[in-house]
Amino acid sequence: MAISGRCEDGGASTVAGQPEVPFAQTEISVEAQLAARRVLASGWVTTGPETVLFEREFAEYVRAEHAVGVSSCTAAIELALRALRIPPGGDVLVPTMTFCGAAHAIVHAGLRPVLVDVDQSTAMPTPAMVAASSQASGRPSAMLVLHFAGAPAPVAELAEAAGLPLERVVEDAAHAVGTFVGSRPVGALSRAACFSFYATKNLPIGEGGMLTTDDAELAMLVRRARLHGMSADAWRRNMSGGTWRYTVDEPGLKANMTDVQAAIGRAQLRHLEEWQRRREAVATWYSARLRRTAGLCLPAAPADGRHAWHLYVVRVMEKYRMSRDELIHRLSELGVGTSVHFIPLHHMPYFRRAALSPPGGLPGADALFPRLLSLPMHPSLTESRVDRVCNALSDLAPPHSARHRRVITRSARQP
């Protein structure tokens, strides 16, 4: 069963209502709906046995030793940075092309974001860009690595360029459920990986997040800090032989996962590989149909590893006969929903004050941002709807794409 949801994940949503071909559509399985009802009827709905089971199953899926369920990916990032024991005011490298929540997590952890430029073909930093921002900082304390759109980022290479050990790297894996770097799934490539279960993500719950790690001590620190720093949560205090007593050794957050969320997540996890295969199919359809459309640069599949295809992001180049923003408007008129990922952090007044940029600025992101366009991408997309999106893009393209438009138009156009 599919439940439609509007895009509110940090992209600049372009459609006021629900378009005929929505940018995103939340898939909540029948099993997940039944699981939620079961937990609601159980009498225990907050953090408890379902959360423990979901943590165990998700850790196994990403091949990590430990997983800690939290309220959001943003909370996971903040908790991971707190657990690194960085002195207040320490610098954390972060790509400027990311969701603002990632940078807010740095600030809320008492640290300073240091912005890193991005390559125009990948929307991710290169080792040279990381090195430049590391030099501007002088001595960064940590780094956030984003697997943009679900593409695998070279975590080890970027850490080396920053002059940091992997123990000082946290992965923003909000897009990366299902991403592989080489032969390893994202989940324990660095000190910690932080996942999102927001409504539009590859494993949708509605809200929620997970931190995974091979570090038992870090997992323990995050487990306590997610619930006010308390030594025991309500479930453990109410278990047979438990006690009402607890202690608090350091400040924490209110950022725990509930058993309702966990029950949904466990059921959704059983469908994840099926949904991942469908996303791969949708990406293949797009690439085959749009490869000759003049003025569009398409995302590439990785030479090594696995793309999770959380997003399918094209670049609208000068050869296209209209700007990205005009194209968004025209597609909206044709019933096609789109989004933009992301507005660079240094384009926002707050982060111009709160973050450090390298001396040469962030020209890659400045050039890339006006071209970025995220097309509809979700497992419920049919081939005929992908055809409809591609037909619209081809029909609006420069005249010399006419031959390609005629080929595409022969495909089924109905929703």
Coordinates of C-alpha atoms in Angstrom, one line a residue:
M1 CA 0.0 0.0 0.0
A2 CA 1.4 3.4 -0.9
I3 CA 0.7 6.5 1.1
S4 CA 1.6 9.7 -0.8
G5 CA 3.6 12.3 1.0
R6 CA 4.8 15.7 0.1
C7 CA 8.6 16.4 -0.1
E8 CA 9.7 18.1 3.1
D9 CA 13.2 16.6 3.4
G10 CA 15.2 19.8 2.9
G11 CA 14.8 20.0 -0.9
A12 CA 13.2 23.2 -2.2
S13 CA 9.8 21.7 -3.0
T14 CA 8.4 23.0 -6.2
V15 CA 4.7 21.9 -6.2
A16 CA 2.1 23.4 -4.0
G17 CA -0.3 20.5 -4.2
Q18 CA 0.0 16.8 -5.2
P19 CA 1.1 16.6 -8.9
E20 CA 0.0 13.8 -11.2
V21 CA 3.5 12.4 -11.1
P22 CA 4.7 13.2 -7.5
F23 CA 8.3 13.8 -6.7
A24 CA 8.1 11.3 -3.8
Q25 CA 5.6 8.8 -2.6
T26 CA 5.8 7.1 0.8
E27 CA 5.5 3.4 0.7
I28 CA 4.1 2.0 4.0
S29 CA 3.5 -1.8 3.6
V30 CA 0.5 -3.6 4.9
E31 CA 2.8 -5.5 7.3
A32 CA 4.1 -2.2 8.7
Q33 CA 0.5 -0.9 9.3
L34 CA -0.4 -4.1 11.1
A35 CA 2.8 -3.9 13.2
A36 CA 2.0 -0.4 14.3
R37 CA -1.5 -1.5 15.3
R38 CA 0.0 -4.4 17.2
V39 CA 2.3 -2.2 19.2
L40 CA -0.4 0.4 19.9
A41 CA -2.6 -2.4 21.4
S42 CA 0.3 -3.8 23.4
G43 CA 0.3 -1.1 26.1
W44 CA 4.0 -0.2 25.5
V45 CA 4.6 2.3 22.7
T46 CA 7.8 4.2 23.6
T47 CA 11.4 2.8 23.5
G48 CA 11.3 -0.8 24.3
P49 CA 11.5 -4.4 22.9
E50 CA 10.6 -3.4 19.3
T51 CA 13.4 -0.8 19.3
V52 CA 15.9 -3.4 20.5
L53 CA 14.9 -5.8 17.8
F54 CA 14.9 -3.2 15.0
E55 CA 18.4 -2.1 16.1
R56 CA 19.7 -5.6 16.0
E57 CA 18.1 -6.3 12.5
F58 CA 19.3 -3.0 11.0
A59 CA 22.8 -3.5 12.3
E60 CA 22.8 -6.9 10.6
Y61 CA 21.6 -5.4 7.4
V62 CA 24.4 -2.8 7.2
R63 CA 27.0 -5.3 8.7
A64 CA 27.7 -3.1 11.8
E65 CA 28.3 -4.4 15.3
H66 CA 25.9 -1.9 16.9
A67 CA 22.9 0.2 16.0
V68 CA 21.1 2.8 18.2
G69 CA 17.6 4.0 17.2
V70 CA 17.0 7.7 17.5
S71 CA 14.5 10.4 16.6
S72 CA 16.1 11.6 13.4
C73 CA 19.3 11.5 11.3
T74 CA 20.0 15.0 12.5
A75 CA 19.9 13.8 16.1
A76 CA 22.2 10.9 15.3
I77 CA 24.8 13.3 13.8
E78 CA 24.7 15.5 16.9
L79 CA 24.9 12.5 19.2
A80 CA 27.8 11.1 17.3
L81 CA 29.7 14.3 17.4
R82 CA 29.1 14.7 21.1
A83 CA 30.4 11.1 21.6
L84 CA 33.7 12.0 19.9
R85 CA 34.5 14.2 22.9
I86 CA 35.6 17.2 20.7
P87 CA 36.5 20.3 22.8
P88 CA 33.9 23.1 22.5
G89 CA 34.4 25.2 19.4
G90 CA 36.2 22.5 17.4
D91 CA 36.0 22.6 13.6
V92 CA 34.0 20.0 11.7
L93 CA 34.3 19.8 7.9
V94 CA 31.0 19.5 6.1
P95 CA 30.1 19.8 2.4
T96 CA 28.3 23.1 1.7
M97 CA 25.9 21.1 -0.6
T98 CA 23.9 19.4 2.1
F99 CA 20.7 19.7 4.2
C100 CA 20.9 22.5 6.7
G101 CA 20.0 20.0 9.5
A102 CA 23.5 18.4 9.2
A103 CA 25.2 21.8 9.9
H104 CA 22.7 22.5 12.7
A105 CA 23.8 19.3 14.3
I106 CA 27.4 20.5 14.3
V107 CA 26.4 23.9 15.9
H108 CA 24.1 22.2 18.5
A109 CA 27.1 20.0 19.5
G110 CA 29.0 23.1 20.3
L111 CA 31.2 23.0 17.3
R112 CA 31.9 25.1 14.2
P113 CA 31.0 24.0 10.6
V114 CA 33.8 24.4 8.1
L115 CA 32.4 24.3 4.6
V116 CA 33.8 22.2 1.8
D117 CA 33.2 22.9 -1.9
V118 CA 31.8 20.2 -4.2
D119 CA 32.6 18.8 -7.6
Q120 CA 30.1 19.8 -10.2
S121 CA 29.7 16.3 -11.6
T122 CA 29.1 14.5 -8.3
A123 CA 27.9 17.2 -5.9
M124 CA 30.4 15.8 -3.4
P125 CA 33.8 17.1 -2.3
T126 CA 37.0 15.9 -3.9
P127 CA 40.0 15.1 -1.8
A128 CA 41.6 18.4 -3.0
M129 CA 38.6 20.4 -1.8
V130 CA 38.6 18.7 1.6
A131 CA 42.3 19.5 1.9
A132 CA 41.7 23.1 1.1
S133 CA 39.0 23.5 3.8
S134 CA 41.2 21.5 6.2
Q135 CA 44.0 24.0 5.6
A136 CA 41.6 27.0 6.1
S137 CA 40.6 25.5 9.4
G138 CA 44.1 24.9 10.5
R139 CA 43.3 21.7 12.4
P140 CA 39.8 20.3 12.0
S141 CA 38.6 18.0 14.8
A142 CA 36.2 15.9 12.7
M143 CA 34.5 15.6 9.3
L144 CA 31.0 14.8 8.0
V145 CA 30.9 12.8 4.8
L146 CA 27.7 12.8 2.8
H147 CA 26.8 10.1 0.4
F148 CA 24.9 12.5 -1.9
A149 CA 21.7 11.1 -3.5
G150 CA 22.8 7.6 -2.5
A151 CA 26.1 7.6 -4.4
P152 CA 29.0 6.1 -2.6
A153 CA 31.5 8.7 -1.3
P154 CA 35.2 7.7 -1.0
V155 CA 35.3 7.9 2.8
A156 CA 38.8 6.7 3.4
E157 CA 40.3 9.0 0.7
L158 CA 38.4 12.1 2.1
A159 CA 39.6 11.3 5.6
E160 CA 43.2 11.1 4.4
A161 CA 42.8 14.4 2.6
A162 CA 41.5 16.0 5.8
G163 CA 44.4 14.7 7.8
L164 CA 42.0 12.8 10.0
P165 CA 41.8 9.2 11.1
L166 CA 38.6 7.3 10.3
E167 CA 37.8 7.5 14.0
R168 CA 37.1 11.2 13.5
V169 CA 34.8 10.8 10.6
V170 CA 31.0 10.6 10.8
E171 CA 29.0 9.6 7.7
D172 CA 25.8 11.4 6.9
A173 CA 24.0 8.4 5.4
A174 CA 20.5 10.0 5.2
H175 CA 20.5 9.1 1.5
A176 CA 22.5 5.9 1.8
V177 CA 20.4 3.0 3.1
G178 CA 21.5 0.5 0.5
T179 CA 24.7 2.3 -0.6
F180 CA 27.9 0.2 -0.9
V181 CA 31.4 1.7 -1.0
G182 CA 33.2 -1.0 -2.9
S183 CA 32.0 -4.3 -1.4
R184 CA 31.0 -2.9 2.0
P185 CA 27.6 -1.4 2.8
V186 CA 27.6 2.1 4.4
G187 CA 27.2 1.5 8.1
A188 CA 30.6 0.9 9.7
L189 CA 33.1 2.4 7.3
S190 CA 34.0 5.2 9.7
R191 CA 33.4 5.9 13.4
A192 CA 29.7 6.1 12.9
A193 CA 27.1 6.3 10.2
C194 CA 23.8 8.2 10.6
F195 CA 20.7 7.1 8.7
S196 CA 17.3 8.7 8.1
F197 CA 13.9 7.0 8.0
Y198 CA 12.0 10.2 7.0
A199 CA 8.9 9.7 4.9
T200 CA 10.6 10.1 1.5
K201 CA 13.7 8.0 2.3
N202 CA 14.6 4.5 1.0
L203 CA 13.4 2.9 4.3
P204 CA 10.5 5.2 5.2
I205 CA 8.9 5.2 8.6
G206 CA 7.7 8.7 8.7
E207 CA 10.3 10.0 11.2
G208 CA 13.2 8.4 12.9
G209 CA 16.9 7.7 12.5
M210 CA 19.7 5.2 13.3
L211 CA 23.3 5.4 14.3
T212 CA 25.5 2.4 13.4
T213 CA 29.0 1.8 14.5
D214 CA 31.6 -1.0 15.4
D215 CA 32.6 1.0 18.5
A216 CA 30.8 -0.5 21.6
E217 CA 31.8 2.5 23.8
L218 CA 30.4 5.0 21.3
A219 CA 27.2 3.0 21.0
M220 CA 26.8 3.0 24.8
L221 CA 27.4 6.8 25.0
V222 CA 24.8 7.5 22.3
R223 CA 22.3 5.1 23.8
R224 CA 22.4 7.0 27.1
A225 CA 22.6 10.5 25.5
R226 CA 19.5 9.9 23.3
L227 CA 17.4 9.9 26.5
H228 CA 18.6 12.8 28.6
G229 CA 21.8 11.1 29.5
M230 CA 19.9 8.7 31.8
S231 CA 21.6 5.4 32.8
A232 CA 18.5 3.4 32.1
D233 CA 15.4 4.0 30.0
A234 CA 11.9 3.3 31.1
W235 CA 11.7 -0.1 29.5
R236 CA 14.8 -1.3 31.4
R237 CA 13.6 0.3 34.7
N238 CA 10.2 -1.5 34.3
M239 CA 11.6 -4.9 33.4
S240 CA 11.5 -7.7 36.0
G241 CA 14.3 -7.1 38.5
G242 CA 14.6 -3.5 37.3
T243 CA 14.7 -0.5 39.6
W244 CA 13.3 3.0 39.4
R245 CA 16.7 4.4 40.2
Y246 CA 18.9 6.0 37.5
T247 CA 21.7 8.5 37.3
V248 CA 22.8 11.2 34.8
D249 CA 26.5 11.7 34.3
E250 CA 26.4 14.2 31.5
P251 CA 23.9 16.2 29.5
G252 CA 21.8 14.4 26.9
L253 CA 19.0 15.0 24.5
K254 CA 15.4 13.8 24.1
A255 CA 16.0 11.9 20.9
N256 CA 14.9 8.3 21.4
M257 CA 13.0 6.1 18.9
T258 CA 9.6 4.8 19.9
D259 CA 8.5 1.2 19.6
V260 CA 5.7 2.3 17.1
Q261 CA 8.5 3.6 14.8
A262 CA 10.6 0.5 15.3
A263 CA 7.8 -1.9 14.5
I264 CA 7.1 0.0 11.3
G265 CA 10.8 -0.1 10.5
R266 CA 11.2 -3.8 11.1
A267 CA 8.3 -4.6 8.7
Q268 CA 9.6 -2.1 6.1
L269 CA 13.1 -3.6 6.3
R270 CA 11.7 -6.8 4.9
H271 CA 10.7 -5.0 1.7
L272 CA 13.9 -2.9 1.4
E273 CA 15.8 -5.0 -1.2
E274 CA 12.7 -5.2 -3.4
W275 CA 12.4 -1.4 -3.2
Q276 CA 16.1 -1.0 -3.9
R277 CA 15.8 -3.1 -7.1
R278 CA 12.9 -1.0 -8.2
R279 CA 14.8 2.2 -7.6
E280 CA 17.7 0.8 -9.7
A281 CA 15.1 0.0 -12.5
V282 CA 13.7 3.5 -12.4
A283 CA 17.2 5.0 -12.6
T284 CA 18.0 2.7 -15.6
W285 CA 14.8 3.8 -17.4
Y286 CA 15.6 7.5 -16.8
S287 CA 19.2 7.1 -18.1
A288 CA 18.1 5.2 -21.2
R289 CA 15.4 7.7 -22.2
L290 CA 17.2 10.9 -21.3
R291 CA 20.8 10.2 -22.6
R292 CA 20.2 12.0 -25.9
T293 CA 18.2 14.9 -24.5
A294 CA 20.4 18.0 -25.2
G295 CA 21.2 20.2 -22.2
L296 CA 20.8 17.5 -19.5
C297 CA 23.7 15.9 -17.7
L298 CA 22.7 12.7 -16.0
P299 CA 24.0 11.0 -12.9
A300 CA 26.4 8.2 -13.4
A301 CA 26.3 4.8 -11.7
P302 CA 29.4 4.1 -9.6
A303 CA 32.3 2.2 -11.2
D304 CA 32.8 0.5 -7.8
G305 CA 30.1 0.0 -5.2
R306 CA 26.3 0.4 -5.3
H307 CA 24.2 3.5 -5.7
A308 CA 21.1 3.5 -3.5
W309 CA 19.3 5.9 -5.9
H310 CA 17.6 7.8 -3.2
L311 CA 17.5 10.7 -5.7
Y312 CA 17.9 10.9 -9.4
V313 CA 19.5 14.3 -9.9
V314 CA 20.2 15.9 -13.3
R315 CA 22.0 19.1 -14.2
V316 CA 20.2 21.6 -16.5
M317 CA 23.0 23.0 -18.6
E318 CA 23.2 26.1 -20.8
K319 CA 22.3 24.1 -23.9
Y320 CA 18.9 23.5 -22.5
R321 CA 16.6 26.2 -23.8
M322 CA 15.4 27.4 -20.4
S323 CA 16.8 27.8 -16.9
R324 CA 16.4 25.3 -14.1
D325 CA 13.8 27.4 -12.4
E326 CA 11.8 27.9 -15.5
L327 CA 11.9 24.2 -16.2
I328 CA 10.6 23.4 -12.7
H329 CA 7.7 25.7 -13.4
R330 CA 6.9 24.2 -16.8
L331 CA 7.1 20.7 -15.4
S332 CA 4.8 21.6 -12.6
E333 CA 2.3 22.9 -15.2
L334 CA 2.5 19.4 -16.9
G335 CA 1.8 17.6 -13.6
V336 CA 5.4 16.5 -12.8
G337 CA 6.7 17.1 -9.3
T338 CA 10.4 18.0 -8.8
S339 CA 12.7 19.2 -6.1
V340 CA 16.2 20.7 -5.6
H341 CA 18.9 19.2 -3.5
F342 CA 20.3 21.3 -1.9
I343 CA 20.5 25.0 -1.3
P344 CA 24.2 25.4 -0.4
L345 CA 24.8 26.3 3.2
H346 CA 26.8 29.4 2.4
H347 CA 23.8 30.8 0.5
M348 CA 22.0 31.0 3.9
P349 CA 22.5 34.1 6.1
Y350 CA 22.9 32.1 9.3
F351 CA 25.7 29.8 8.0
R352 CA 27.5 32.7 6.4
R353 CA 27.9 33.9 10.0
A354 CA 28.2 30.6 11.8
A355 CA 30.4 28.6 9.4
L356 CA 33.9 29.1 8.0
S357 CA 34.5 29.0 4.3
P358 CA 37.8 28.5 2.5
P359 CA 39.6 31.6 1.3
G360 CA 38.9 30.9 -2.4
G361 CA 35.2 30.6 -1.7
L362 CA 33.0 27.7 -2.9
P363 CA 32.9 28.1 -6.7
G364 CA 31.9 24.5 -7.5
A365 CA 28.7 24.7 -5.4
D366 CA 28.0 28.2 -6.7
A367 CA 28.1 27.0 -10.3
L368 CA 26.3 23.7 -9.6
F369 CA 23.3 25.0 -7.5
P370 CA 21.4 26.8 -10.4
R371 CA 21.6 23.6 -12.4
L372 CA 20.5 20.9 -9.9
L373 CA 17.1 19.3 -10.5
S374 CA 15.8 16.2 -8.7
L375 CA 13.3 14.2 -10.8
P376 CA 10.6 11.9 -9.3
M377 CA 12.2 8.9 -7.7
H378 CA 10.4 6.2 -5.6
P379 CA 9.6 2.5 -5.9
S380 CA 6.0 3.2 -6.9
L381 CA 7.0 4.9 -10.2
T382 CA 5.8 2.9 -13.2
E383 CA 7.6 2.8 -16.5
S384 CA 4.8 4.7 -18.2
R385 CA 5.1 7.5 -15.6
V386 CA 8.9 7.7 -16.1
D387 CA 8.1 7.9 -19.9
R388 CA 5.8 10.8 -19.1
V389 CA 8.5 12.7 -17.2
C390 CA 11.1 12.0 -19.9
N391 CA 8.7 13.0 -22.7
A392 CA 8.1 16.4 -20.9
L393 CA 11.8 17.0 -20.5
S394 CA 12.5 16.1 -24.1
D395 CA 9.6 18.2 -25.5
L396 CA 10.9 21.2 -23.6
A397 CA 14.5 20.6 -24.7
P398 CA 16.3 22.4 -27.7
P399 CA 14.9 21.6 -31.1
H400 CA 17.8 19.4 -32.2
S401 CA 16.5 16.8 -29.6
A402 CA 13.5 16.2 -31.9
R403 CA 14.7 12.9 -33.1
H404 CA 15.0 11.6 -29.5
R405 CA 11.6 13.0 -28.7
R406 CA 10.0 11.0 -31.4
V407 CA 11.6 7.8 -30.1
I408 CA 10.5 8.5 -26.6
T409 CA 7.0 9.5 -27.5
R410 CA 6.3 6.0 -28.9
S411 CA 6.5 4.7 -25.3
A412 CA 3.3 4.5 -23.3
R413 CA 2.3 7.9 -22.0
Q414 CA -0.6 7.1 -19.7
P415 CA -0.1 7.4 -15.9

